[in-house]
């Protein structure tokens, strides 16, 4: 795309406008007219920079997944072997992305949930590749000796991850559209810690 040859400021303006529009409306209903207007360019000039709406969407998919990789996966402390502490750390990193890149995080949920036939095959492939490489890395080298005797550690790990992901989705629903300065991150973290404590008491041995 010629978009990638633009000077960084102009390029980022178009990327941000497109992330916002796709995040709000999904692929099928997103309007290139709105993206052009929000970018401060004509629709004709926008399509000089990009070839198709689909190409722009898939580029944003790669762009957003790369941010998740570099700002979550690559900086997570893999030496932390306690899955609950690892999950807490990962959630904190995701909160930072919500604050620094709000539309990237919104767009990520479009990647997860879109069922548009126009982009589904390409998205499914990207999601599979990302999860195969990065999710495995995030949850490797965990200390399973913390679990109580008789608990299947691998299944317990999965239940914990599902619970944490469920909490993140609920938090996202509550803060969606809220001004960044009004999001009570400390309150959410304190609430999140109470759930982690319940999981700890449910699965870990008392000596842990």
Short mmCIF file of C-alpha atoms in Angstrom, two decimals:
data_model
loop_
_atom_site.label_atom_id
_atom_site.label_comp_id
_atom_site.label_asym_id
_atom_site.label_seq_id
_atom_site.Cartn_x
_atom_site.Cartn_y
_atom_site.Cartn_z
CA UNK A 1 0.00 0.00 0.00
CA UNK A 2 1.15 3.53 -0.75
CA UNK A 3 -0.13 4.35 2.73
CA UNK A 4 3.08 2.86 4.14
CA UNK A 5 5.16 5.35 2.17
CA UNK A 6 3.49 8.39 3.76
CA UNK A 7 5.25 10.45 6.39
CA UNK A 8 4.51 8.98 9.85
CA UNK A 9 2.11 11.69 11.03
CA UNK A 10 -0.21 11.50 8.03
CA UNK A 11 0.01 7.70 8.01
CA UNK A 12 -0.94 7.47 11.71
CA UNK A 13 -3.90 9.82 11.23
CA UNK A 14 -5.38 7.52 8.58
CA UNK A 15 -4.62 4.40 10.63
CA UNK A 16 -6.30 5.86 13.73
CA UNK A 17 -9.38 6.94 11.75
CA UNK A 18 -9.67 3.48 10.17
CA UNK A 19 -9.17 1.66 13.49
CA UNK A 20 -11.93 3.78 15.03
CA UNK A 21 -14.41 3.23 12.20
CA UNK A 22 -13.82 -0.53 11.94
CA UNK A 23 -13.89 -0.89 15.74
CA UNK A 24 -17.24 0.89 15.96
CA UNK A 25 -18.95 -0.75 12.98
CA UNK A 26 -17.08 -3.90 11.98
CA UNK A 27 -15.84 -4.65 8.50
CA UNK A 28 -19.10 -4.79 6.54
CA UNK A 29 -20.66 -1.61 7.91
CA UNK A 30 -17.52 0.54 8.17
CA UNK A 31 -17.53 3.48 5.75
CA UNK A 32 -14.49 4.56 3.77
CA UNK A 33 -16.23 7.94 3.43
CA UNK A 34 -16.05 8.33 7.21
CA UNK A 35 -12.43 7.15 7.31
CA UNK A 36 -11.51 9.70 4.63
CA UNK A 37 -13.36 12.51 6.40
CA UNK A 38 -11.85 11.70 9.79
CA UNK A 39 -8.41 11.56 8.15
CA UNK A 40 -8.86 14.96 6.50
CA UNK A 41 -8.46 13.61 2.96
CA UNK A 42 -10.80 13.06 0.02
CA UNK A 43 -12.13 9.57 -0.68
CA UNK A 44 -10.24 9.60 -3.98
CA UNK A 45 -6.98 10.36 -2.20
CA UNK A 46 -7.68 7.70 0.42
CA UNK A 47 -7.99 5.12 -2.36
CA UNK A 48 -4.76 6.44 -3.83
CA UNK A 49 -3.08 5.37 -0.57
CA UNK A 50 -4.93 2.05 -0.22
CA UNK A 51 -6.13 -0.37 -2.88
CA UNK A 52 -9.27 -1.73 -1.20
CA UNK A 53 -11.20 -1.52 2.05
CA UNK A 54 -10.35 -5.19 2.67
CA UNK A 55 -6.63 -4.57 2.23
CA UNK A 56 -6.78 -1.74 4.76
CA UNK A 57 -8.71 -3.91 7.24
CA UNK A 58 -6.25 -6.79 7.00
CA UNK A 59 -3.31 -4.40 7.36
CA UNK A 60 -4.90 -3.06 10.56
CA UNK A 61 -5.32 -6.63 11.77
CA UNK A 62 -1.58 -7.26 11.36
CA UNK A 63 -0.83 -3.85 12.89
CA UNK A 64 -2.97 -4.53 15.99
CA UNK A 65 -1.69 -8.06 16.54
CA UNK A 66 1.88 -6.78 16.29
CA UNK A 67 1.18 -4.25 19.07
CA UNK A 68 -0.24 -7.04 21.25
CA UNK A 69 2.88 -9.10 20.56
CA UNK A 70 5.42 -6.34 21.27
CA UNK A 71 3.61 -4.78 24.25
CA UNK A 72 2.27 -7.92 25.95
CA UNK A 73 3.90 -11.15 24.77
CA UNK A 74 7.43 -9.80 24.36
CA UNK A 75 7.54 -7.99 27.71
CA UNK A 76 5.70 -10.48 29.94
CA UNK A 77 7.91 -11.98 32.64
CA UNK A 78 8.27 -15.62 31.71
CA UNK A 79 10.24 -16.26 34.89
CA UNK A 80 7.03 -15.83 36.91
CA UNK A 81 5.86 -19.44 37.27
CA UNK A 82 2.65 -18.80 39.25
CA UNK A 83 -0.18 -18.78 36.69
CA UNK A 84 -2.28 -16.37 38.76
CA UNK A 85 0.57 -13.86 38.99
CA UNK A 86 1.33 -14.38 35.30
CA UNK A 87 -2.32 -13.69 34.44
CA UNK A 88 -2.32 -10.58 36.62
CA UNK A 89 0.77 -9.28 34.87
CA UNK A 90 -0.71 -9.94 31.41
CA UNK A 91 -3.96 -8.21 32.36
CA UNK A 92 -2.01 -5.16 33.57
CA UNK A 93 -0.18 -5.02 30.24
CA UNK A 94 -3.50 -5.19 28.40
CA UNK A 95 -4.81 -2.34 30.56
CA UNK A 96 -1.83 -0.28 29.43
CA UNK A 97 -2.76 -0.98 25.80
CA UNK A 98 -6.34 0.13 26.53
CA UNK A 99 -4.91 3.40 27.77
CA UNK A 100 -2.21 3.94 25.12
CA UNK A 101 -4.01 2.48 22.08
CA UNK A 102 -7.76 2.49 22.81
CA UNK A 103 -8.86 1.86 19.23
CA UNK A 104 -6.30 -0.91 18.79
CA UNK A 105 -7.88 -2.74 21.72
CA UNK A 106 -11.38 -2.11 20.35
CA UNK A 107 -10.26 -3.36 16.95
CA UNK A 108 -8.82 -6.50 18.54
CA UNK A 109 -12.34 -7.55 19.57
CA UNK A 110 -13.49 -7.03 15.98
CA UNK A 111 -10.76 -9.46 14.96
CA UNK A 112 -11.98 -11.96 17.55
CA UNK A 113 -15.71 -11.76 16.89
CA UNK A 114 -16.26 -10.71 13.26
CA UNK A 115 -18.16 -13.16 11.10
CA UNK A 116 -17.94 -11.20 7.84
CA UNK A 117 -17.50 -13.65 4.98
CA UNK A 118 -15.44 -11.04 3.12
CA UNK A 119 -12.53 -11.32 5.57
CA UNK A 120 -13.29 -14.40 7.70
CA UNK A 121 -10.82 -16.79 6.02
CA UNK A 122 -7.90 -14.36 6.26
CA UNK A 123 -8.78 -13.43 9.85
CA UNK A 124 -9.08 -17.06 10.94
CA UNK A 125 -5.61 -17.78 9.56
CA UNK A 126 -4.10 -14.76 11.32
CA UNK A 127 -5.79 -15.64 14.63
CA UNK A 128 -4.61 -19.24 14.45
CA UNK A 129 -1.04 -18.17 13.70
CA UNK A 130 -1.03 -15.58 16.49
CA UNK A 131 -2.49 -17.91 19.11
CA UNK A 132 -0.26 -20.82 18.12
CA UNK A 133 2.89 -18.75 18.55
CA UNK A 134 2.05 -16.23 21.27
CA UNK A 135 -0.53 -17.83 23.57
CA UNK A 136 1.71 -20.86 23.97
CA UNK A 137 4.58 -18.56 24.96
CA UNK A 138 2.46 -16.65 27.49
CA UNK A 139 1.45 -19.76 29.39
CA UNK A 140 4.53 -21.96 29.28
CA UNK A 141 6.89 -22.91 32.13
CA UNK A 142 4.24 -22.75 34.84
CA UNK A 143 4.69 -24.29 38.29
CA UNK A 144 1.96 -26.92 38.59
CA UNK A 145 3.07 -28.05 42.05
CA UNK A 146 1.04 -25.19 43.59
CA UNK A 147 -2.24 -26.99 42.94
CA UNK A 148 -3.88 -29.11 45.62
CA UNK A 149 -3.45 -32.84 45.45
CA UNK A 150 -5.99 -34.48 43.16
CA UNK A 151 -6.51 -31.44 40.92
CA UNK A 152 -5.74 -31.87 37.24
CA UNK A 153 -3.23 -29.02 36.82
CA UNK A 154 -3.63 -28.62 33.06
CA UNK A 155 -7.42 -28.37 33.31
CA UNK A 156 -7.11 -26.01 36.27
CA UNK A 157 -4.79 -23.80 34.21
CA UNK A 158 -7.35 -23.69 31.42
CA UNK A 159 -10.17 -22.81 33.84
CA UNK A 160 -8.07 -19.98 35.29
CA UNK A 161 -7.25 -18.61 31.83
CA UNK A 162 -10.92 -18.77 30.79
CA UNK A 163 -11.95 -16.99 33.98
CA UNK A 164 -9.39 -14.23 33.45
CA UNK A 165 -10.35 -13.79 29.80
CA UNK A 166 -14.01 -13.63 30.82
CA UNK A 167 -13.25 -10.90 33.35
CA UNK A 168 -11.32 -8.92 30.72
CA UNK A 169 -14.26 -9.10 28.31
CA UNK A 170 -16.69 -7.88 30.95
CA UNK A 171 -14.34 -5.04 31.89
CA UNK A 172 -14.00 -4.10 28.23
CA UNK A 173 -17.79 -3.94 27.84
CA UNK A 174 -18.07 -1.63 30.84
CA UNK A 175 -15.35 0.81 29.77
CA UNK A 176 -16.11 0.84 26.04
CA UNK A 177 -16.75 4.42 25.01
CA UNK A 178 -15.68 5.80 28.41
CA UNK A 179 -13.17 8.70 28.27
CA UNK A 180 -9.70 7.43 29.14
CA UNK A 181 -9.37 9.89 32.02
CA UNK A 182 -12.52 8.45 33.62
CA UNK A 183 -11.61 4.76 33.49
CA UNK A 184 -11.01 3.61 37.10
CA UNK A 185 -8.06 1.32 36.42
CA UNK A 186 -7.12 1.02 40.12
CA UNK A 187 -10.69 0.03 40.96
CA UNK A 188 -10.74 -2.65 38.27
CA UNK A 189 -7.37 -3.98 39.39
CA UNK A 190 -8.49 -4.20 43.02
CA UNK A 191 -11.66 -6.01 41.91
CA UNK A 192 -9.63 -8.32 39.68
CA UNK A 193 -7.36 -9.19 42.60
CA UNK A 194 -10.36 -10.38 44.63
CA UNK A 195 -11.22 -12.84 41.86
CA UNK A 196 -7.63 -14.05 41.69
CA UNK A 197 -7.74 -14.61 45.44
CA UNK A 198 -10.86 -16.77 45.05
CA UNK A 199 -9.13 -18.82 42.35
CA UNK A 200 -6.06 -19.15 44.55
CA UNK A 201 -8.13 -20.47 47.48
CA UNK A 202 -10.07 -22.80 45.16
CA UNK A 203 -7.13 -24.46 43.43
CA UNK A 204 -3.93 -24.01 45.45
CA UNK A 205 -2.80 -25.98 48.45
CA UNK A 206 -2.94 -24.10 51.76
CA UNK A 207 0.84 -24.22 52.07
CA UNK A 208 1.30 -22.24 48.82
#
